[in-house]
XYZ file of C-alpha atoms in Angstrom:
521
model
C 9.062 45.902 20.633
C 9.060 43.166 23.253
C 9.639 39.592 22.130
C 6.686 38.379 24.231
C 3.213 39.928 24.498
C 2.090 41.687 27.655
C 3.205 44.724 29.684
C 4.895 43.540 32.915
C 5.379 47.044 34.349
C 1.748 48.039 33.800
C 0.502 44.715 35.208
C 2.720 45.096 38.288
C 1.284 48.563 38.917
C -2.280 47.301 38.601
C -1.525 44.320 40.845
C -0.300 46.716 43.528
C -3.584 48.578 43.215
C -5.545 45.346 43.697
C -3.551 44.491 46.831
C -4.117 47.983 48.237
C -7.844 47.707 47.536
C -8.025 44.333 49.297
C -6.359 45.887 52.326
C -8.828 48.793 52.313
C -11.756 46.331 52.257
C -10.306 44.481 55.245
C -9.739 47.755 57.110
C -13.350 48.843 56.496
C -14.604 45.502 57.818
C -12.567 45.921 61.015
C -13.725 49.531 61.480
C -17.399 48.641 61.030
C -17.227 45.822 63.515
C -15.325 47.997 66.010
C -18.368 50.247 66.442
C -19.901 49.423 69.841
C -23.596 49.011 70.390
C -23.824 51.343 73.384
C -27.248 52.831 72.779
C -30.555 51.046 72.647
C -32.195 53.749 70.562
C -34.100 52.549 67.497
C -31.982 54.568 65.067
C -28.775 53.347 66.657
C -29.940 49.742 66.470
C -30.816 50.197 62.776
C -27.393 51.715 62.065
C -25.669 48.902 63.929
C -27.590 46.254 61.994
C -26.749 48.004 58.743
C -23.056 48.057 59.692
C -23.194 44.341 60.424
C -24.846 43.623 57.086
C -22.282 45.678 55.161
C -19.422 44.114 57.094
C -20.818 40.650 56.382
C -21.128 41.384 52.644
C -17.591 42.745 52.537
C -16.327 39.709 54.435
C -17.802 37.423 51.801
C -16.232 39.248 48.853
C -12.872 39.934 50.494
C -11.428 36.396 49.983
C -12.268 36.597 46.284
C -10.660 40.018 45.935
C -7.621 39.103 48.004
C -7.138 35.771 46.182
C -7.391 37.482 42.812
C -4.925 40.184 43.884
C -2.381 37.623 45.105
C -2.705 35.618 41.872
C -2.195 38.710 39.715
C 0.834 39.772 41.773
C 2.420 36.349 41.330
C 1.679 36.389 37.596
C 3.177 39.885 37.260
C 6.429 38.582 38.794
C 6.491 35.570 36.446
C 5.639 37.746 33.425
C 8.476 40.140 34.276
C 10.921 37.236 34.570
C 9.735 35.667 31.281
C 10.090 38.993 29.458
C 13.602 39.475 30.811
C 14.612 35.952 29.754
C 13.063 36.356 26.285
C 14.664 39.751 25.667
C 18.061 38.427 26.737
C 17.569 35.458 24.394
C 16.525 37.834 21.582
C 19.751 39.821 22.044
C 21.730 36.575 21.944
C 19.732 35.471 18.872
C 20.584 38.626 16.945
C 24.254 38.278 17.869
C 24.225 34.591 16.912
C 22.600 35.354 13.550
C 25.311 37.914 12.862
C 28.004 35.347 13.770
C 26.292 32.743 11.603
C 26.222 35.099 8.611
C 29.912 35.860 9.120
C 30.694 32.147 9.498
C 28.715 31.283 6.353
C 30.723 33.881 4.474
C 33.909 32.328 5.859
C 32.806 28.888 4.619
C 32.164 30.258 1.148
C 35.533 32.027 1.028
C 37.375 28.937 2.310
C 35.607 26.701 -0.205
C 36.430 29.116 -3.024
C 40.078 28.999 -1.980
C 40.071 25.186 -1.976
C 38.302 25.038 -5.342
C 40.763 27.518 -6.847
C 43.802 25.472 -5.803
C 44.887 22.632 -8.113
C 46.182 20.658 -5.157
C 44.841 22.210 -1.945
C 47.383 22.502 0.804
C 46.513 21.035 4.202
C 46.242 24.540 5.626
C 43.474 25.389 3.166
C 41.574 22.249 4.065
C 42.087 22.993 7.752
C 40.715 26.508 7.206
C 37.671 25.100 5.447
C 37.080 22.616 8.267
C 37.468 25.341 10.886
C 35.068 27.619 9.000
C 32.484 24.856 8.822
C 32.894 24.226 12.525
C 32.369 27.916 13.266
C 29.246 27.933 11.078
C 27.880 24.879 12.895
C 28.553 26.423 16.316
C 26.914 29.677 15.248
C 23.838 27.810 14.005
C 23.706 25.920 17.310
C 23.748 29.277 19.107
C 20.887 30.497 16.903
C 18.844 27.378 17.643
C 19.610 27.642 21.363
C 18.498 31.296 21.501
C 15.267 30.502 19.686
C 14.650 27.603 22.056
C 15.163 29.937 25.026
C 12.584 32.351 23.600
C 10.105 29.506 23.260
C 10.875 28.333 26.826
C 10.199 31.844 28.110
C 6.951 31.867 26.197
C 5.984 28.503 27.691
C 6.882 29.748 31.196
C 4.671 32.813 30.648
C 1.744 30.669 29.507
C 2.163 28.254 32.433
C 2.236 31.201 34.858
C -0.983 32.514 33.306
C -2.614 29.107 33.747
C -1.569 29.007 37.410
C -2.913 32.516 37.987
C -6.243 31.649 36.404
C -6.449 28.481 38.493
C -5.811 30.449 41.706
C -8.435 33.031 40.771
C -10.947 30.266 40.024
C -10.143 28.637 43.358
C -10.619 31.919 45.217
C -14.005 32.433 43.601
C -15.137 28.813 43.957
C -14.164 28.748 47.646
C -16.617 31.575 48.406
C -19.498 30.558 46.118
C -22.603 30.529 48.254
C -26.324 30.884 48.239
C -28.949 30.317 45.613
C -27.910 33.452 43.691
C -24.520 31.909 42.884
C -26.245 28.691 41.872
C -28.699 30.544 39.633
C -25.836 32.557 38.156
C -23.881 29.415 37.357
C -27.001 27.823 35.831
C -27.562 30.732 33.480
C -23.836 30.877 32.763
C -23.938 27.216 31.730
C -27.021 27.911 29.600
C -25.154 30.800 27.994
C -22.130 28.615 27.281
C -24.410 25.951 25.803
C -26.185 28.449 23.569
C -22.850 29.987 22.587
C -21.603 26.517 21.653
C -24.728 25.909 19.572
C -24.256 29.277 17.896
C -20.605 28.504 17.133
C -21.569 25.115 15.658
C -24.265 26.720 13.504
C -21.770 29.375 12.378
C -19.188 26.754 11.422
C -21.852 24.681 9.637
C -23.136 27.648 7.666
C -19.589 28.706 6.801
C -18.984 25.218 5.405
C -22.214 25.397 3.409
C -21.263 28.794 1.996
C -17.816 27.477 1.047
C -19.398 24.504 -0.729
C -21.927 26.670 -2.585
C -19.187 29.029 -3.747
C -17.049 26.104 -4.898
C -19.955 24.554 -6.809
C -20.911 27.850 -8.445
C -17.292 28.500 -9.402
C -17.058 25.018 -10.883
C -20.272 25.466 -12.897
C -19.106 28.792 -14.317
C -15.670 27.397 -15.210
C -17.099 24.266 -16.871
C -19.600 26.336 -18.847
C -16.715 28.508 -19.988
C -14.762 25.439 -21.092
C -17.816 24.142 -22.966
C -18.120 27.470 -24.762
C -14.506 27.149 -25.907
C -15.058 23.548 -27.107
C -18.225 24.510 -28.987
C -16.362 27.439 -30.507
C -13.735 25.018 -31.840
C -16.480 22.918 -33.445
C -18.154 26.023 -34.870
C -14.921 27.264 -36.402
C -14.391 23.844 -37.962
C -17.898 23.918 -39.427
C -16.981 27.057 -41.344
C -14.775 24.842 -43.558
C -17.467 22.345 -44.469
C -18.118 18.783 -43.403
C -14.430 17.864 -43.141
C -13.788 20.919 -40.994
C -16.766 20.073 -38.769
C -15.462 16.524 -38.256
C -11.949 17.771 -37.472
C -13.322 20.394 -35.061
C -15.464 17.785 -33.308
C -12.501 15.404 -32.997
C -10.258 18.163 -31.635
C -12.948 19.253 -29.146
C -13.528 15.643 -28.035
C -9.817 14.974 -27.552
C -9.382 18.243 -25.665
C -12.397 17.481 -23.437
C -11.057 13.985 -22.703
C -7.650 15.449 -21.882
C -9.193 17.985 -19.480
C -11.334 15.351 -17.733
C -8.403 12.929 -17.479
C -6.082 15.613 -16.091
C -8.563 16.859 -13.496
C -9.634 13.417 -12.265
C -6.071 12.103 -12.069
C -5.259 14.944 -9.680
C -8.338 15.246 -7.456
C -8.680 11.470 -7.020
C -5.021 10.977 -6.068
C -4.030 10.470 -2.427
C -2.872 13.448 -0.395
C 0.948 13.668 -0.613
C 3.042 13.069 2.483
C 4.191 16.484 3.708
C 7.379 16.887 5.752
C 9.522 19.724 6.994
C 12.806 20.390 5.233
C 15.856 22.618 5.569
C 17.010 23.447 2.035
C 19.825 25.585 3.407
C 21.405 22.986 5.665
C 24.161 22.603 3.088
C 25.413 26.122 2.456
C 27.251 24.925 -0.643
C 23.924 24.116 -2.312
C 21.897 27.242 -1.621
C 22.596 30.690 -0.261
C 20.394 31.511 2.715
C 18.078 34.376 1.702
C 17.462 37.421 3.821
C 14.329 37.470 5.949
C 11.455 38.709 3.789
C 9.989 42.161 4.187
C 7.051 43.892 2.558
C 9.170 45.095 -0.352
C 10.737 41.719 -1.199
C 7.872 39.365 -0.331
C 7.336 38.357 -3.986
C 10.986 37.267 -4.266
C 9.948 34.210 -2.256
C 7.858 32.930 -5.193
C 10.980 32.494 -7.316
C 12.763 30.942 -4.318
C 10.215 28.148 -3.747
C 10.095 27.429 -7.499
C 13.874 27.061 -7.541
C 13.947 24.851 -4.438
C 11.234 22.485 -5.650
C 11.622 22.337 -9.422
C 9.870 19.532 -11.294
C 10.577 16.783 -8.761
C 8.901 18.133 -5.610
C 6.737 20.941 -4.301
C 8.064 23.345 -1.663
C 6.204 25.995 0.340
C 7.749 28.612 2.592
C 6.008 29.622 5.824
C 7.227 32.696 7.696
C 6.096 33.255 11.277
C 6.532 36.602 13.032
C 5.374 38.079 16.309
C 3.017 40.856 15.252
C 1.246 43.574 17.257
C -1.363 41.173 18.655
C -0.016 37.656 18.187
C 1.471 35.383 15.540
C 1.279 36.351 11.862
C 2.055 33.828 9.106
C 3.025 34.289 5.451
C 2.585 31.245 3.179
C 4.542 31.449 -0.083
C 3.259 29.084 -2.789
C 5.060 27.668 -5.874
C 3.969 28.115 -9.488
C 3.627 25.479 -12.219
C 6.933 23.647 -12.628
C 5.849 20.498 -14.484
C 3.927 20.919 -17.739
C 4.062 17.377 -19.162
C 2.624 15.445 -16.209
C 0.370 13.453 -18.542
C 3.476 12.074 -20.286
C 5.457 10.993 -17.226
C 5.102 12.529 -13.768
C 8.292 13.979 -12.292
C 6.898 14.389 -8.771
C 5.834 18.012 -8.246
C 2.093 18.446 -7.655
C 2.150 22.064 -8.797
C 1.785 20.760 -12.342
C -0.569 21.175 -15.295
C -3.118 18.745 -13.827
C -3.602 20.712 -10.602
C -3.575 23.955 -12.612
C -6.524 22.763 -14.690
C -8.333 21.386 -11.638
C -7.953 24.667 -9.734
C -9.361 26.655 -12.636
C -12.098 24.259 -13.805
C -13.289 22.450 -10.656
C -12.834 24.548 -7.494
C -15.481 22.326 -5.859
C -12.900 19.515 -5.779
C -9.735 19.599 -3.675
C -6.496 19.132 -5.589
C -3.397 17.398 -4.249
C -1.751 20.806 -4.173
C -4.464 22.354 -1.970
C -4.622 19.405 0.425
C -0.840 19.373 0.840
C -0.679 23.133 1.491
C -3.317 22.846 4.227
C -1.388 19.941 5.757
C 1.835 21.994 5.726
C 0.044 24.856 7.479
C -1.222 22.462 10.130
C 2.292 21.090 10.682
C 3.593 24.659 10.979
C 1.231 25.158 13.926
C -0.965 27.827 12.320
C -4.178 28.101 14.331
C -7.568 28.998 12.805
C -7.396 32.463 14.394
C -3.833 33.380 13.354
C -3.736 36.005 10.565
C -2.416 34.471 7.315
C -1.105 36.138 4.153
C -0.920 34.060 0.949
C 1.748 34.904 -1.622
C 2.071 33.371 -5.069
C 3.126 33.793 -8.694
C 1.119 32.311 -11.568
C -0.318 28.989 -10.305
C 0.810 29.931 -6.800
C -1.335 33.059 -7.141
C -4.265 30.948 -8.349
C -3.897 28.770 -5.252
C -3.728 31.868 -3.026
C -6.929 33.311 -4.485
C -8.580 29.883 -4.414
C -7.905 29.364 -0.688
C -9.047 32.873 0.245
C -12.223 32.413 -1.830
C -13.304 28.867 -1.043
C -11.788 27.900 2.306
C -12.865 29.190 5.747
C -10.592 26.978 7.868
C -8.089 29.792 8.431
C -8.053 33.523 9.081
C -7.052 34.706 5.609
C -6.190 38.398 5.859
C -4.123 39.123 2.757
C -3.393 37.827 -0.749
C -0.386 39.156 -2.688
C -0.049 37.614 -6.155
C 1.583 38.251 -9.517
C 0.784 36.983 -12.999
C -2.319 35.128 -11.756
C -5.910 35.028 -13.113
C -7.819 35.767 -9.906
C -9.976 38.746 -10.941
C -13.200 36.720 -11.023
C -12.561 34.788 -7.807
C -14.999 35.581 -4.939
C -12.341 36.745 -2.474
C -14.142 38.268 0.579
C -13.983 42.027 1.062
C -12.316 41.427 4.439
C -9.164 40.157 2.683
C -6.530 42.616 1.420
C -5.671 41.745 -2.186
C -2.710 42.988 -4.244
C -2.601 41.636 -7.812
C 0.298 42.568 -10.098
C -0.262 42.007 -13.826
C 1.960 42.808 -16.809
C 0.616 44.000 -20.107
C 1.435 41.328 -22.654
C 1.192 38.493 -20.105
C -1.694 36.227 -21.198
C -1.847 34.252 -17.933
C -3.713 36.852 -15.806
C -6.381 36.954 -18.541
C -7.114 33.232 -18.510
C -10.199 33.789 -16.368
C -11.655 36.221 -18.928
C -13.816 33.329 -20.156
C -15.855 33.864 -16.974
C -16.721 37.422 -18.004
C -15.448 40.695 -19.399
C -11.923 41.032 -18.019
C -11.747 44.813 -18.121
C -15.133 45.410 -16.473
C -14.323 43.569 -13.232
C -15.038 45.818 -10.276
C -13.450 45.312 -6.855
C -13.821 46.999 -3.498
C -11.256 49.115 -1.628
C -9.667 45.924 -0.302
C -8.331 45.162 -3.800
C -5.385 46.808 -5.574
C -4.540 45.797 -9.149
C -1.238 46.967 -10.613
C -1.443 46.500 -14.417
C 1.584 47.980 -16.211
C 4.266 47.072 -18.753
C 7.034 44.776 -17.465
C 10.120 46.638 -16.211
C 12.482 45.192 -18.858
C 10.565 44.603 -22.117
C 12.484 43.116 -25.008
C 13.483 45.959 -27.391
C 12.670 43.784 -30.421
C 9.822 41.520 -29.312
C 8.107 44.110 -27.117
C 6.341 43.773 -23.774
C 5.196 40.191 -24.440
C 8.738 38.870 -24.091
C 9.488 37.999 -20.482
C 6.219 39.485 -19.213
C 5.445 36.295 -17.254
C 8.462 36.160 -14.961
C 8.460 35.997 -11.152
C 11.455 38.277 -10.563
C 10.263 40.809 -13.138
C 6.959 40.890 -11.300
C 8.764 41.467 -8.013
C 10.484 44.498 -9.554
C 7.151 45.903 -10.708
C 5.653 45.349 -7.266
C 8.561 47.164 -5.597
C 8.167 50.103 -7.991
C 4.565 50.486 -6.780
C 5.251 49.725 -3.119
C 4.053 53.174 -2.056
C 0.562 52.476 -3.406
C 0.521 49.090 -1.682
C 1.506 50.585 1.679
C -1.033 53.401 1.368
C -3.924 51.125 0.396
C -3.067 48.190 2.656
C -1.296 49.376 5.847
C -2.161 46.106 7.605
C 0.290 44.150 5.425
C 3.177 45.491 7.505
C 1.935 43.408 10.451
C 3.231 40.287 8.676
C 6.854 41.492 8.896
C 8.932 42.149 11.996
C 12.553 42.884 11.192
C 13.368 43.809 14.804
C 11.558 40.984 16.596
C 11.096 37.233 16.483
C 10.933 35.784 12.964
C 10.970 32.109 12.014
C 11.159 30.755 8.451
C 10.317 27.102 7.756
C 9.981 25.040 4.578
C 7.768 22.044 3.770
C 8.078 19.656 0.838
C 6.131 16.830 -0.775
C 5.892 14.928 -4.052
C 3.471 12.553 -5.745
């Protein structure tokens, strides 16, 4: 598969056809005007006048056709050059990545040798320094190759702009008569109406998002009220003292929920910045590029990178069959005691409660994720897949359900209560749930968990965890990101059969870019 979109060979062939057609038009014009008016007969005069009219019409359209043909020919040449440059850079990129992996291994081996020696000899330290230098040079080669690919892409886009400008100039230079004017008028009217239609569509989409958020919030709050009233009712079974205790417990719990939600949704949006967690190879081992089988491994990775002090998301960008495809991997809850001293991560208990109870309000977590996507250059039309475990899965389902800013095409989650979320039927959903894991059932308060019905876009894998505790049973370790990844891989065949479009988000043979973004409160 080519690194850049477009088919240079096919475009070159079509450009040649356009040039040949332009030449035929010119030849017909010359032949028509070469006919001599040597007879004064009425039929001959009529034929001559018809020839002149046809020749005149062809003369008016020929500059447009010829200008378009020349522009396409020039663009075909530039596209061929850009493809050649990008493919050469891709070959260099693959070779540089291989050298970098070898160099990284050399750094690890050299460091191990230094660490194993009580008093490292100068030669060992020299070897470590040389290995680090080789790793740095290899990374520079990787960056340079990627930059060359992007330059080729920019050259291709600039060539396309020039070609379009030349075509516009060729057409504008021969615009004439009231028909052209009328055509442009109606074209402008059409553009205006199309703009109005687009505005109305965007407005209605925003209204629908808001209505869905409000309805989701009402249902969740009613569910919470039912639980609080149930606590009071249970207390009342034990008499007046029990009723008082139940009321106090319900009041304290309600105050805690309100405090937690408001403290999150009213907080400022965190400052999001790009980060390279693998710059220091001694700290973290660079993971392999994700593929469809290992995509859930990224949920454990972002949890490990962020921890309790900061939130980290991973955004993978690949060149798919028809443009850029992005995978956004979201972290799960890492800080549970945020009400007793915040450590910094926004994927905490507060945002967890806010996501579940008040989807009409935007949490710090949601706002930061959207900001990271904007910084990553994801456009509203680019296909996006959301991946998450536990709270990360809640966020994935939440965005796909209540946000229309992006082209959500897939949601792959594990251990997350998303069954009652209004994810559109146009979004592929894979939800992995372990028997014995209570977290995926947390949304059962919104309805009967086992009676939820989904369309063909939705695949739920609900099985025992792969490694249940022999003594404690399936409940032990059921809520674990890596265990969920194992379960997902065991059912990969079903996922591929039901959701063939997911493979578009992975390109092991073409351009792939992985970036990380971090923030804290």
